[in-house]
CSV table of C-alpha atoms (C1' of nucleotides) in Angstrom, one decimal:
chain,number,residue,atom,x,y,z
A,1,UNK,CA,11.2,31.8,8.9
A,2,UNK,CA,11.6,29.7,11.9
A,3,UNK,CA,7.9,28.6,12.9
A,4,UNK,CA,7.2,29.8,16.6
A,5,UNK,CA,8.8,27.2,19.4
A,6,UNK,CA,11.2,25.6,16.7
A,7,UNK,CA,14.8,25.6,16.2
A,8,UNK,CA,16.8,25.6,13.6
A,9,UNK,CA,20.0,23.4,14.0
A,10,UNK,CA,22.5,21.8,11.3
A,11,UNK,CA,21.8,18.1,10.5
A,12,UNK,CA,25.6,16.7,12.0
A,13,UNK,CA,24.6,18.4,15.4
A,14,UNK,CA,21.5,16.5,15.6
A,15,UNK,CA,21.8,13.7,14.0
A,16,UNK,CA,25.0,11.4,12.9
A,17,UNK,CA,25.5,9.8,9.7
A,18,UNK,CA,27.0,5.9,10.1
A,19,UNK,CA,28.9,4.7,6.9
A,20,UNK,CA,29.1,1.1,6.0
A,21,UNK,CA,31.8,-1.4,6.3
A,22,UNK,CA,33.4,-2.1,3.0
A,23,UNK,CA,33.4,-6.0,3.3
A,24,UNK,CA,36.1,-7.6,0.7
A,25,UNK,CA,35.8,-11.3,-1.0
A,26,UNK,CA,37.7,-12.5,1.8
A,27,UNK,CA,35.0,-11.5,4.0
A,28,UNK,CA,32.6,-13.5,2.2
A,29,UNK,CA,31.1,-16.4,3.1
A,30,UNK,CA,27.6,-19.1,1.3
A,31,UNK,CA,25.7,-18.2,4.2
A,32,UNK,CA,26.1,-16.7,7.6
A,33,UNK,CA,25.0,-12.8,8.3
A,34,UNK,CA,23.4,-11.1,5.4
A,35,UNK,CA,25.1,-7.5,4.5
A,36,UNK,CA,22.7,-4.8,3.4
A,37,UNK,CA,23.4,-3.2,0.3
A,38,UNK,CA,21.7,-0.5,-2.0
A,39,UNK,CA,19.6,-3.2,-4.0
A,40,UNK,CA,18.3,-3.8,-0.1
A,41,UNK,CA,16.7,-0.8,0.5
A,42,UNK,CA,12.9,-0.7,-0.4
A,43,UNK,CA,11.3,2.9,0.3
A,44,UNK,CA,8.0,1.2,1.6
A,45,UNK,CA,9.1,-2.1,2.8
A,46,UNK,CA,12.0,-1.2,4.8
A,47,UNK,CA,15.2,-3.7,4.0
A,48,UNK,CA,14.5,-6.8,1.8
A,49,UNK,CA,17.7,-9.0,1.9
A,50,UNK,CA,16.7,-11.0,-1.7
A,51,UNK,CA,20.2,-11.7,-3.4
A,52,UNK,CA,22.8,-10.3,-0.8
A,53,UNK,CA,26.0,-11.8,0.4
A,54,UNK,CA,26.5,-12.8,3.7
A,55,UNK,CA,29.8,-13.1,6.0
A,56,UNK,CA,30.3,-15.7,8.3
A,57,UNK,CA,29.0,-15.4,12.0
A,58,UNK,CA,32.3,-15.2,13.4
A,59,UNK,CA,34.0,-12.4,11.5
A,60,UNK,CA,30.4,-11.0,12.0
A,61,UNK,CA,30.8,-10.3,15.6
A,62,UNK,CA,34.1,-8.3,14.9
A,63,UNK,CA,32.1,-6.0,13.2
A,64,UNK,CA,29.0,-5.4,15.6
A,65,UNK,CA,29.1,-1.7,15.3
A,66,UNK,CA,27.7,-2.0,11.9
A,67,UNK,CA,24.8,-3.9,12.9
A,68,UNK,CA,21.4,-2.6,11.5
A,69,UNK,CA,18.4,-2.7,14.2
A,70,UNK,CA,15.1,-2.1,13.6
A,71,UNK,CA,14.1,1.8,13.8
A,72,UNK,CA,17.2,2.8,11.7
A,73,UNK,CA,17.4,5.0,8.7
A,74,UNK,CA,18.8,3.8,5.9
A,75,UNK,CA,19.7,5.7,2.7
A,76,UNK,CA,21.7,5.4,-0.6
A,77,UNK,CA,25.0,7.2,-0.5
A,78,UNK,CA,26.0,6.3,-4.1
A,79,UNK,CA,24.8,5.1,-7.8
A,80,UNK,CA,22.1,6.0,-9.2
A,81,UNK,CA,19.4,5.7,-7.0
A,82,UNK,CA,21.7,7.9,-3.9
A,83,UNK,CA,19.0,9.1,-2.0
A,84,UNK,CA,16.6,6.5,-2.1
A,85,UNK,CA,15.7,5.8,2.1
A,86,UNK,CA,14.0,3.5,4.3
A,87,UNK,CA,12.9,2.7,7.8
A,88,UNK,CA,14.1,-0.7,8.9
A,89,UNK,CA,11.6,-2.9,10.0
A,90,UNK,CA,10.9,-4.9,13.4
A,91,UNK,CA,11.2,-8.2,12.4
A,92,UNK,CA,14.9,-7.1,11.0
A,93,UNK,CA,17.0,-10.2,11.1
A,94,UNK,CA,20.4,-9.8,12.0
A,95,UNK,CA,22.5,-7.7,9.6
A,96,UNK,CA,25.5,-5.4,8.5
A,97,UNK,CA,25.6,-2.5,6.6
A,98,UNK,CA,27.7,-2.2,3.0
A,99,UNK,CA,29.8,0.5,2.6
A,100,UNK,CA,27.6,2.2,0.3
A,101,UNK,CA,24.6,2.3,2.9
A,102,UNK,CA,24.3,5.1,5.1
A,103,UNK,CA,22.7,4.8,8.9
A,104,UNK,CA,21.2,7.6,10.6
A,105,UNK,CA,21.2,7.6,13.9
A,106,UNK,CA,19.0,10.9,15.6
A,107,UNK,CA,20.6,12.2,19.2
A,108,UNK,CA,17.5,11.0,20.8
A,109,UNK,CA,17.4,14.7,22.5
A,110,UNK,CA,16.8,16.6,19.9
A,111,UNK,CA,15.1,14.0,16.9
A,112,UNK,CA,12.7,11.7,17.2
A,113,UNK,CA,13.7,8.4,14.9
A,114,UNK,CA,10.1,8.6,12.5
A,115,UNK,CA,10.5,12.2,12.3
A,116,UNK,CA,14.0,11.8,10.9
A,117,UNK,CA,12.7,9.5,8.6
A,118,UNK,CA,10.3,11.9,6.7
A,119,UNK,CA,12.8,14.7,6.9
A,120,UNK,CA,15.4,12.6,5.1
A,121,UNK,CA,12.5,11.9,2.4
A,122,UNK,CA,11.4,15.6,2.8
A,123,UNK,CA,12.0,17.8,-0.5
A,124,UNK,CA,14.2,20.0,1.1
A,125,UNK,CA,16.7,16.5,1.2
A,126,UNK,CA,16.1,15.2,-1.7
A,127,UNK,CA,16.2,18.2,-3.3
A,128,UNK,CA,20.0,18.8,-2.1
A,129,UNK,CA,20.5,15.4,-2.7
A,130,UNK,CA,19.4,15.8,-7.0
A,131,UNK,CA,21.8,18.5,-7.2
A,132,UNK,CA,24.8,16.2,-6.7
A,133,UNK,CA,23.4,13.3,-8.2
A,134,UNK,CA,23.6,16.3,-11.4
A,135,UNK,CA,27.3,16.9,-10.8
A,136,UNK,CA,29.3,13.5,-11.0
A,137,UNK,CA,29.4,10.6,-13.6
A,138,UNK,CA,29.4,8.2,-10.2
A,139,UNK,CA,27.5,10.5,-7.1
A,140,UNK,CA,28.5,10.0,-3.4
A,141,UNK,CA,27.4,11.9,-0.4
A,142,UNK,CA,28.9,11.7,2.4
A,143,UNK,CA,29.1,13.8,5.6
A,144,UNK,CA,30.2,16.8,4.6
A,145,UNK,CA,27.5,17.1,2.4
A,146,UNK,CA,24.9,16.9,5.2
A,147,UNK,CA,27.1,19.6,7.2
A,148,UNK,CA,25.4,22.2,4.9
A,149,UNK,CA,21.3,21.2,5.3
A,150,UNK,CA,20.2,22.5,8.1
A,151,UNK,CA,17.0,20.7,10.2
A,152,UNK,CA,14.3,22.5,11.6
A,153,UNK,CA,13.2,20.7,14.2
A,154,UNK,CA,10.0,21.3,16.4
A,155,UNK,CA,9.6,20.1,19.9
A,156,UNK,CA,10.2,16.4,20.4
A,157,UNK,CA,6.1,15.9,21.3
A,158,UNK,CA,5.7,17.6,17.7
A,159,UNK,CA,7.9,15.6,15.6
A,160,UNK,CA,6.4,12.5,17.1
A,161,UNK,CA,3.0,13.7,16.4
A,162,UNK,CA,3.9,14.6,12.9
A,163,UNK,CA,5.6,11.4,12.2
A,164,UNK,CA,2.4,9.3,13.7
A,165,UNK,CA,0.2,11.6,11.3
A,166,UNK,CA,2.7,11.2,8.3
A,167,UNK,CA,2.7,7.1,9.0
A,168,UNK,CA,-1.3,6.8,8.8
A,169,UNK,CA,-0.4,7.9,5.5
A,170,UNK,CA,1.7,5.5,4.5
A,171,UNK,CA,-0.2,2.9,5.8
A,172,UNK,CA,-3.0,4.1,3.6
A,173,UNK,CA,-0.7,3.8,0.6
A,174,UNK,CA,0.3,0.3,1.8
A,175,UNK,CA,-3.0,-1.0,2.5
A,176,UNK,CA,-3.9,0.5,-1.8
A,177,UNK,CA,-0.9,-1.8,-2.7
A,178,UNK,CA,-1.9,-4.8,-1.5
A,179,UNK,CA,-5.2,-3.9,-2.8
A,180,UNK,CA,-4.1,-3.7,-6.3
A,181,UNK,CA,-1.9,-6.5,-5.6
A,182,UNK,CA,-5.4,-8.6,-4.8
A,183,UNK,CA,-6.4,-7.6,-7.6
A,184,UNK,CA,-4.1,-8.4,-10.2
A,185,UNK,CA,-4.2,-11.9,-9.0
A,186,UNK,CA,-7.9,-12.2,-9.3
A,187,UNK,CA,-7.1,-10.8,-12.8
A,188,UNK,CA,-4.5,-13.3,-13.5
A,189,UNK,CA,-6.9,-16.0,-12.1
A,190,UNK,CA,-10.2,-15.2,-14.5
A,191,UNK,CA,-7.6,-14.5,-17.3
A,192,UNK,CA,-6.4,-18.3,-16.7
A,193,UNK,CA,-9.8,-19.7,-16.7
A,194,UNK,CA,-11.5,-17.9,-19.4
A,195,UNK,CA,-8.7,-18.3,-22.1
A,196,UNK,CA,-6.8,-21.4,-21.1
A,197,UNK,CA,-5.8,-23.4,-24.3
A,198,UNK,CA,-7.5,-26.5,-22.8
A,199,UNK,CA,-10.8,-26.3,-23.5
A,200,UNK,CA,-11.6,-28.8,-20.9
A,201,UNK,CA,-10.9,-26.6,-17.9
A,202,UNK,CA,-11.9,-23.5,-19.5
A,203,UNK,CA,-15.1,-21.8,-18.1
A,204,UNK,CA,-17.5,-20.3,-20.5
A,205,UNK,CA,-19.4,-17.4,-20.3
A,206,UNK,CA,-23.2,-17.0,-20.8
A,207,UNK,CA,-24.2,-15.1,-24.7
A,208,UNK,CA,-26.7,-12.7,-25.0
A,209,UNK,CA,-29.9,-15.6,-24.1
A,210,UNK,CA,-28.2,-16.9,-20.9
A,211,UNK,CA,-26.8,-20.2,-21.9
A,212,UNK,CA,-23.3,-20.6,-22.1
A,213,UNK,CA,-21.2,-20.1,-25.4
A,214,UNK,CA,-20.8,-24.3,-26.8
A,215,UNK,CA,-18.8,-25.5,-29.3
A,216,UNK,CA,-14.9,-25.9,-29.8
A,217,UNK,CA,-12.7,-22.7,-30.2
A,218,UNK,CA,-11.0,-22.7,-34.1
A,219,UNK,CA,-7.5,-22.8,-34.3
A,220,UNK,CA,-6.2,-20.2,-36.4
A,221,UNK,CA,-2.9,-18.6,-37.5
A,222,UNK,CA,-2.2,-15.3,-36.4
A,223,UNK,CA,-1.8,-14.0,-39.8
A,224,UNK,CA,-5.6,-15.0,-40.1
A,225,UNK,CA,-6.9,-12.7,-37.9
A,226,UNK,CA,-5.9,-9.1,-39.7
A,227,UNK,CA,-3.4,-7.8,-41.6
A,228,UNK,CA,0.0,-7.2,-40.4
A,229,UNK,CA,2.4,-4.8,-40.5
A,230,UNK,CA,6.1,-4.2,-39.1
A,231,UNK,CA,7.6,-0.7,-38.4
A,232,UNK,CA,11.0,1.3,-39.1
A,233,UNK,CA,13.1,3.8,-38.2
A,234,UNK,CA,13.4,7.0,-40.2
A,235,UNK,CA,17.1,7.9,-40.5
A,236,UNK,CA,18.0,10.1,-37.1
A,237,UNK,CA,20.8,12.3,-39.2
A,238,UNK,CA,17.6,14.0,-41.0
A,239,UNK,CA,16.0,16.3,-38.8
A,240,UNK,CA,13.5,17.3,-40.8
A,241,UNK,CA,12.0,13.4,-40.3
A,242,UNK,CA,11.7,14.1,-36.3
A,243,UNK,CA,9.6,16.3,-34.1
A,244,UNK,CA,6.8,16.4,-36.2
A,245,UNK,CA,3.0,15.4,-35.3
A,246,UNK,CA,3.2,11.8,-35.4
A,247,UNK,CA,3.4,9.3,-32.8
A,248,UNK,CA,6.4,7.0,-33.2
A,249,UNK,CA,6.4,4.1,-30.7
A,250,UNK,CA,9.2,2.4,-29.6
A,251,UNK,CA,9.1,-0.9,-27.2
A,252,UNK,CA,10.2,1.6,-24.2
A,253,UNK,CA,6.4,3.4,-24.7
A,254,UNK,CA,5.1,0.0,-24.1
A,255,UNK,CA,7.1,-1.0,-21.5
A,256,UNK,CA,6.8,2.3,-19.4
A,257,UNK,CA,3.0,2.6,-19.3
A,258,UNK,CA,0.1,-0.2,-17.5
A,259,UNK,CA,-2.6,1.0,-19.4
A,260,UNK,CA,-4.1,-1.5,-22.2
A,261,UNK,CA,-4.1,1.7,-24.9
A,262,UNK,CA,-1.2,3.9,-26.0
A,263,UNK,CA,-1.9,7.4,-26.4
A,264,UNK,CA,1.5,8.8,-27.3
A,265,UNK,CA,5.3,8.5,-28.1
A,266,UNK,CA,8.3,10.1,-26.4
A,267,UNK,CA,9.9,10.4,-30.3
A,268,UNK,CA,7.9,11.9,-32.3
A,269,UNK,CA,7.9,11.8,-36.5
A,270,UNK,CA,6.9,13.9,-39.5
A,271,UNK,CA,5.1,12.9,-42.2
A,272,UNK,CA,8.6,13.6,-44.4
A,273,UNK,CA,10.1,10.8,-42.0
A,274,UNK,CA,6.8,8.5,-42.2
A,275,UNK,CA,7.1,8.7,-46.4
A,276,UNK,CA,11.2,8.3,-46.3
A,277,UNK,CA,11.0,5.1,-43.5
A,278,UNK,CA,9.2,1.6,-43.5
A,279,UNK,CA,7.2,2.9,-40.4
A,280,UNK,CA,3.8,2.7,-41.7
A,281,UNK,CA,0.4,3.8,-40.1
A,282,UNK,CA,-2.1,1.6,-38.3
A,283,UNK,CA,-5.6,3.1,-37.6
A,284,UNK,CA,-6.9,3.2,-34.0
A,285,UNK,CA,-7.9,-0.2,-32.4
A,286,UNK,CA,-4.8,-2.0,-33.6
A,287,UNK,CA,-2.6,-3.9,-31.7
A,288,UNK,CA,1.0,-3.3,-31.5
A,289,UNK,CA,3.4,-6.5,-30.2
A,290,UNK,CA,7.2,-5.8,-29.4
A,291,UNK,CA,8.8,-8.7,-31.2
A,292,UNK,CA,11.9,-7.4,-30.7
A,293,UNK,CA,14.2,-7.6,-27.2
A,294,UNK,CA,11.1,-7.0,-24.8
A,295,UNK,CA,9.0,-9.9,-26.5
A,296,UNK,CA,5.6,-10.0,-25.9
A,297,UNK,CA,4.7,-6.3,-24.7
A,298,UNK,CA,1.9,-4.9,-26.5
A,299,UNK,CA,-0.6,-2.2,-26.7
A,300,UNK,CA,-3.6,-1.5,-28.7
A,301,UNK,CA,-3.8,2.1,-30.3
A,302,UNK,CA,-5.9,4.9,-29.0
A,303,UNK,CA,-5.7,6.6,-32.7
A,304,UNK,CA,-3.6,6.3,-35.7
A,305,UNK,CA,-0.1,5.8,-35.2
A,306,UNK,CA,3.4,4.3,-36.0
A,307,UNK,CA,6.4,2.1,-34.3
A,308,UNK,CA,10.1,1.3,-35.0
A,309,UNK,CA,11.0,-2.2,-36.3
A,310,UNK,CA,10.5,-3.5,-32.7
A,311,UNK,CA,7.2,-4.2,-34.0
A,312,UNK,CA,4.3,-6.7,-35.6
A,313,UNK,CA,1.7,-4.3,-35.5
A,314,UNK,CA,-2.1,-6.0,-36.2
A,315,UNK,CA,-4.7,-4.1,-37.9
A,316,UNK,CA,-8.1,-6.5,-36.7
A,317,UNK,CA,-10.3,-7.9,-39.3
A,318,UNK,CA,-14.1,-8.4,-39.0
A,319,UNK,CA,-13.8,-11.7,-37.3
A,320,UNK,CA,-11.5,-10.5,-34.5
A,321,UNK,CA,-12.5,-8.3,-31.4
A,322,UNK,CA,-9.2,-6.8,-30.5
A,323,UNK,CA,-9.4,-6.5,-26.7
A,324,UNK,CA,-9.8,-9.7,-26.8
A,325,UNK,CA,-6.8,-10.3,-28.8
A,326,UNK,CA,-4.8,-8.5,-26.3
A,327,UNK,CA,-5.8,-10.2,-23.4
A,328,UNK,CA,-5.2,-13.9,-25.1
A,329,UNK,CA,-1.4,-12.8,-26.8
A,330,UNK,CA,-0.4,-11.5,-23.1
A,331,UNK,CA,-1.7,-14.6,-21.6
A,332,UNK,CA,0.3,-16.6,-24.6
A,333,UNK,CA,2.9,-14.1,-24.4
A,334,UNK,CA,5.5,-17.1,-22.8
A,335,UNK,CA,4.3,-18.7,-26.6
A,336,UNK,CA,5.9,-16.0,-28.3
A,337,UNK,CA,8.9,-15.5,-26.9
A,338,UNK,CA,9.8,-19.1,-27.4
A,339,UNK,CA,8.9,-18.4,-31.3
A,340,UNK,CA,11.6,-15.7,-31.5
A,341,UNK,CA,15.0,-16.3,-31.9
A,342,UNK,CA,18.5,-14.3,-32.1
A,343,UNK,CA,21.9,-14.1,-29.8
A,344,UNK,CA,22.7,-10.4,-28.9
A,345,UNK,CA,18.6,-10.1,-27.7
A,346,UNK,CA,15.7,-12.3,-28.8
A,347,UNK,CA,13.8,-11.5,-32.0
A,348,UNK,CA,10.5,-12.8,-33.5
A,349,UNK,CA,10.2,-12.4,-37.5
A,350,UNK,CA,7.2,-11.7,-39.0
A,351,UNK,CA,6.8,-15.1,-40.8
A,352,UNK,CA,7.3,-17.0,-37.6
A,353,UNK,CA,4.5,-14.5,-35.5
A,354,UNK,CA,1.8,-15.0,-38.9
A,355,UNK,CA,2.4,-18.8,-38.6
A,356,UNK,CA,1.5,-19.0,-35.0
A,357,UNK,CA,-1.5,-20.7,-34.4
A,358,UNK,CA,-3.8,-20.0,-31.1
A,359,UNK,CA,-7.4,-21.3,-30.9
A,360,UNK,CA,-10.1,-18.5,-30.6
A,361,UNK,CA,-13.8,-18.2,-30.1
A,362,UNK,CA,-16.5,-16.5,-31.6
A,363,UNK,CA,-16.9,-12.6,-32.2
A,364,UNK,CA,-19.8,-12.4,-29.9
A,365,UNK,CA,-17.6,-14.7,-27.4
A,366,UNK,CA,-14.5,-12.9,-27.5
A,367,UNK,CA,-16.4,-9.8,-27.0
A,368,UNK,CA,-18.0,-10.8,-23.7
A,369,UNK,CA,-14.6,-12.5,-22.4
A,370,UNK,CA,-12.8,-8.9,-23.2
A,371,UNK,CA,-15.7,-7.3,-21.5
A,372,UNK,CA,-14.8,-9.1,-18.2
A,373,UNK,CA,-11.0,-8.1,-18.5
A,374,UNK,CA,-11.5,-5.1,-19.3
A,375,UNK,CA,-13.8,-4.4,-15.9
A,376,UNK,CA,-10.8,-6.6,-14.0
A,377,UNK,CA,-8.5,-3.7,-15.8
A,378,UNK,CA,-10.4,-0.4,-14.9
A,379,UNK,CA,-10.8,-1.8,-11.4
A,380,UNK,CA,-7.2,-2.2,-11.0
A,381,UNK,CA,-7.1,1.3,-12.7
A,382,UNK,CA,-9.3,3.1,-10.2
A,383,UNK,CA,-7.2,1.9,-7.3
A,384,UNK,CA,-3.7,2.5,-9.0
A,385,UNK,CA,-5.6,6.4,-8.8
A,386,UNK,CA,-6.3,6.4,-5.7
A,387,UNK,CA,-2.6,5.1,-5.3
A,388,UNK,CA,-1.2,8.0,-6.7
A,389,UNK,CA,-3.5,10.7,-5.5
A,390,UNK,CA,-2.4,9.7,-1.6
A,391,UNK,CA,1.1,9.7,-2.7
A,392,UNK,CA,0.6,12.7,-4.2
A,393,UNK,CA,-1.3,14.3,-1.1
A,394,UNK,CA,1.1,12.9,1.4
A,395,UNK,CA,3.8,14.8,-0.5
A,396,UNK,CA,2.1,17.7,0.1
A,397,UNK,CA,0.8,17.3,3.2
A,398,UNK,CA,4.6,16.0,4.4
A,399,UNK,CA,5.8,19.1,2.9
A,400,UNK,CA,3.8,21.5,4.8
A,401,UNK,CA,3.9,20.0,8.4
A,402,UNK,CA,7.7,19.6,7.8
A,403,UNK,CA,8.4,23.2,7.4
A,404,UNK,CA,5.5,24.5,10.0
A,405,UNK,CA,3.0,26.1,7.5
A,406,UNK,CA,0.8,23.6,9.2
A,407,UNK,CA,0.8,22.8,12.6
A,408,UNK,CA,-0.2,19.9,14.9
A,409,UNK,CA,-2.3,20.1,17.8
A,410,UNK,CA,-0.2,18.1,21.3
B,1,DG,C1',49.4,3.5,9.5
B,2,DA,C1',44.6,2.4,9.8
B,3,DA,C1',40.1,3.8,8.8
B,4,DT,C1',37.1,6.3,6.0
B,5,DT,C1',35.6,8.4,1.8
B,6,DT,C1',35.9,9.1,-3.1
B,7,DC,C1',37.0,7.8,-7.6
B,8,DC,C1',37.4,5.0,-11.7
B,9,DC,C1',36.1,1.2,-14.1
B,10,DC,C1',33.6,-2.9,-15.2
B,11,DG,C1',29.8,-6.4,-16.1
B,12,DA,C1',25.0,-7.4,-16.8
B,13,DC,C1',21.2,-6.1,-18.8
B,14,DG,C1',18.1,-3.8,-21.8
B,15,DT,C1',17.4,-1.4,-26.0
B,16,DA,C1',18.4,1.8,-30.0
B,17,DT,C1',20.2,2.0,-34.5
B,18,DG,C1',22.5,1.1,-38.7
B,19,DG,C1',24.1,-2.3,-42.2
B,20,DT,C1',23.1,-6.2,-45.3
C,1,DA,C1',13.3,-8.7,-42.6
C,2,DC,C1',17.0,-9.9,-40.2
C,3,DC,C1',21.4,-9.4,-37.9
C,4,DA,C1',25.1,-7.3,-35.3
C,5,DT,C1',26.8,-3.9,-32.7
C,6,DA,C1',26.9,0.3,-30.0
C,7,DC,C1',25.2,2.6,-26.2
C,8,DG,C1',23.0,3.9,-21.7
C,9,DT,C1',21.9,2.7,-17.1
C,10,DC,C1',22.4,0.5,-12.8
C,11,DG,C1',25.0,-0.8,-9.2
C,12,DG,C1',29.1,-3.5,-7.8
C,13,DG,C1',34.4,-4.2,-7.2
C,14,DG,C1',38.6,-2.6,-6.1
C,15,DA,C1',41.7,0.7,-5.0
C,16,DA,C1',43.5,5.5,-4.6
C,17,DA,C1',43.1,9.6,-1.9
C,18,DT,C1',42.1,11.6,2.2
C,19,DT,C1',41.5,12.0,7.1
C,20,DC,C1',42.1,10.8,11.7
DNA sequence: GAATTTCCCCGACGTATGGT
DNA sequence: ACCATACGTCGGGGAAATTC
């Protein structure tokens, strides 16, 4: 069980758990020290102090001891997200720890700092830590908690090498992030000056004999470029309407996914539900736009499906190339929220979305422009892969030099 | 009795759902 | 089609309960 020249020690003998101050209004000051709370901790990024309150220096330096330095582990202790952890970086300003942030702080003769890191993000931790997230309304751990996992902790040469090995890693994955981040602006950017409403600063792309597209883009309503329809709910007391073959989309689908298509629903309907609500089938290639709360989302379908009444859904006519018709309602999305109206949550009625009117090119010219997005999309696509396949692989890999099935060479 | 830890409740926000 | 409301989630505020 124990891999050969490990040990096998409980967490509170080698390592200690530092709780927070809990800081009062008194305490608070407009500026001064920033306190760190849970909204601070960033798994990748180490502590970013957007939007925290800050005590005045002075009271500050009666509370010292909770001072955060760069190195630390940090980690949830409560809410929602208890368990979610994070190295502090070295450029760490000076700061204090809320309450509800735990610091862990290794006993430098048995735990290495990194390596402490990756075992509180190991699954064996998080693991525990899902179990009591399970049991309360509002979760805590605390000490005690960490009194029952147990460490098993190679030589300090080890952890260090396993820690440098597990931080290439996430380097990797940081490097992939700032690759799709590159990306999405260069996105943004041909997005901006292929379908700008100006025409004047608008670039133009070359048609099928090399010369670039000419003349002046028609202004047309929305209700002019296929027929619309909105959705429904079937009523949720019937269960005979639910669990059945057809996808149901609600604006959460939209909202959850990246990809430019929808494939499927969390909900699903019957056909009894689709006959007995106003839900009503659009064919694949149609374009579905929350109009409802989340204004603006959208989607176009990867084969016949259905939405609640969150939705204008747009079934394309011969004159309009429906990628393309994505790509120029998200980049006019700001246009449609300021159609909608409402108190509770912002809604945008079908008469005021058919009456909207955009100015659009050509078939053959909306084709070519969608073209271009769409390679801006799959590129961002194949990276967001790659993203996930070396989070996924570091997982593994973390999991296996964690517990010894694979050893490092000193 | 003070410090620490846990508990209860609340507000903001987003969204699901039922009535008109 | 439109409107109002209920509900769930997240994380914070404040204080009770517990421990030292």
């Amino acid at each position: 069980m124990v891999p050969n020249g490990w040990t096998l020690n409980n967490f509170n003998s080698v390592a200690e758990l530092i709780h927070g101050f809990q800081f009062r209004e008194h305490h608070f000051s407009e500026s001064g020290v920033p306190i760190v709370k849970i909204a601070s901790i960033s798994h990748l990024r180490g502590v970013s102090l957007e939007k925290c309150s800050y005590i005045s220096e002075e009271i500050a330096s009666e509370f010292s001891k909770y001072q955060i330095e760069a190195g630390d582990v940090l980690m949830a202790l409560t809410g929602g997200t208890l368990g979610k952890t994070c190295k502090v970086q070295e450029d760490i300003e000076i700061c204090l720890q809320n309450y509800r942030v735990g610091n862990f702080k290794p006993k430098a003769s048995f735990l290495d700092k990194d390596f402490l890191y990756y075992f509180l993000i190991s699954f064996t931790v998080q693991k525990k830590i899902e179990n009591i997230v399970n049991e309360a309304a509002q979760p805590n751990v605390g000490k005690a908690d960490f009194d029952k996992i147990k460490v098993l902790t190679p030589p300090l040469p080890e952890q260090r090498k396993i820690a440098k090995i597990l931080g290439t890693w996430d380097k990797a994955i940081s490097t992939t992030e700032r690759l799709i981040d590159n990306s999405k602006q260069q996105k943004k950017a041909l997005m901006q000056h292929l379908l700008t409403g100006a025409h004047t600063q608008r670039k133009r792309l070359l048609d099928d004999s090399g010369k670039p597209f000419e003349g002046e883009w028609e202004e047309i309503e929305v209700g002019d470029l296929g027929t619309i329809y909105s959705g429904g709910t079937p009523s949720t007391t019937n269960k005979a309407y639910w669990d059945g073959e057809i996808d149901w989309i609600t604006p959460t689908d939209i909202t959850k996914q990246d990809s430019v298509y929808i494939k499927s629903s969390v909900r699903k309907i019957s056909s009894e539900g689709l006959k007995n609500s106003s839900a009503k089938l659009v064919p694949k290639g149609s374009l579905l736009v929350c109009t409802r709360a989340t204004i603006g989302e959208m989607a176009i379908t990867a084969h016949e499906m259905c939405t609640n009444q969150g939705f204008k859904n747009i079934i394309p006519n011969k004159k309009t190339n429906i990628e393309f018709l994505f790509y120029l309602l998200t980049y006019q999305k700001h246009k449609l929220v300021s159609k909608a109206s409402g108190s509770t949550f912002l809604e945008l009625s079908k008469s005021a979305f058919e009456s909207m009117k955009f100015r659009v090119p050509v078939i053959d010219e909306q084709q070519k422009i969608a073209s271009v997005l769409t390679n801006a999309d799959r590129e961002i696509e194949v990276l967001e892969q790659q993203l996930a396949d070396l989070k996924h692989e570091k997982k593994a890999l973390m999991q296996q030099l964690l517990t010894g099935k694979r050893r490092v060479k000193i």
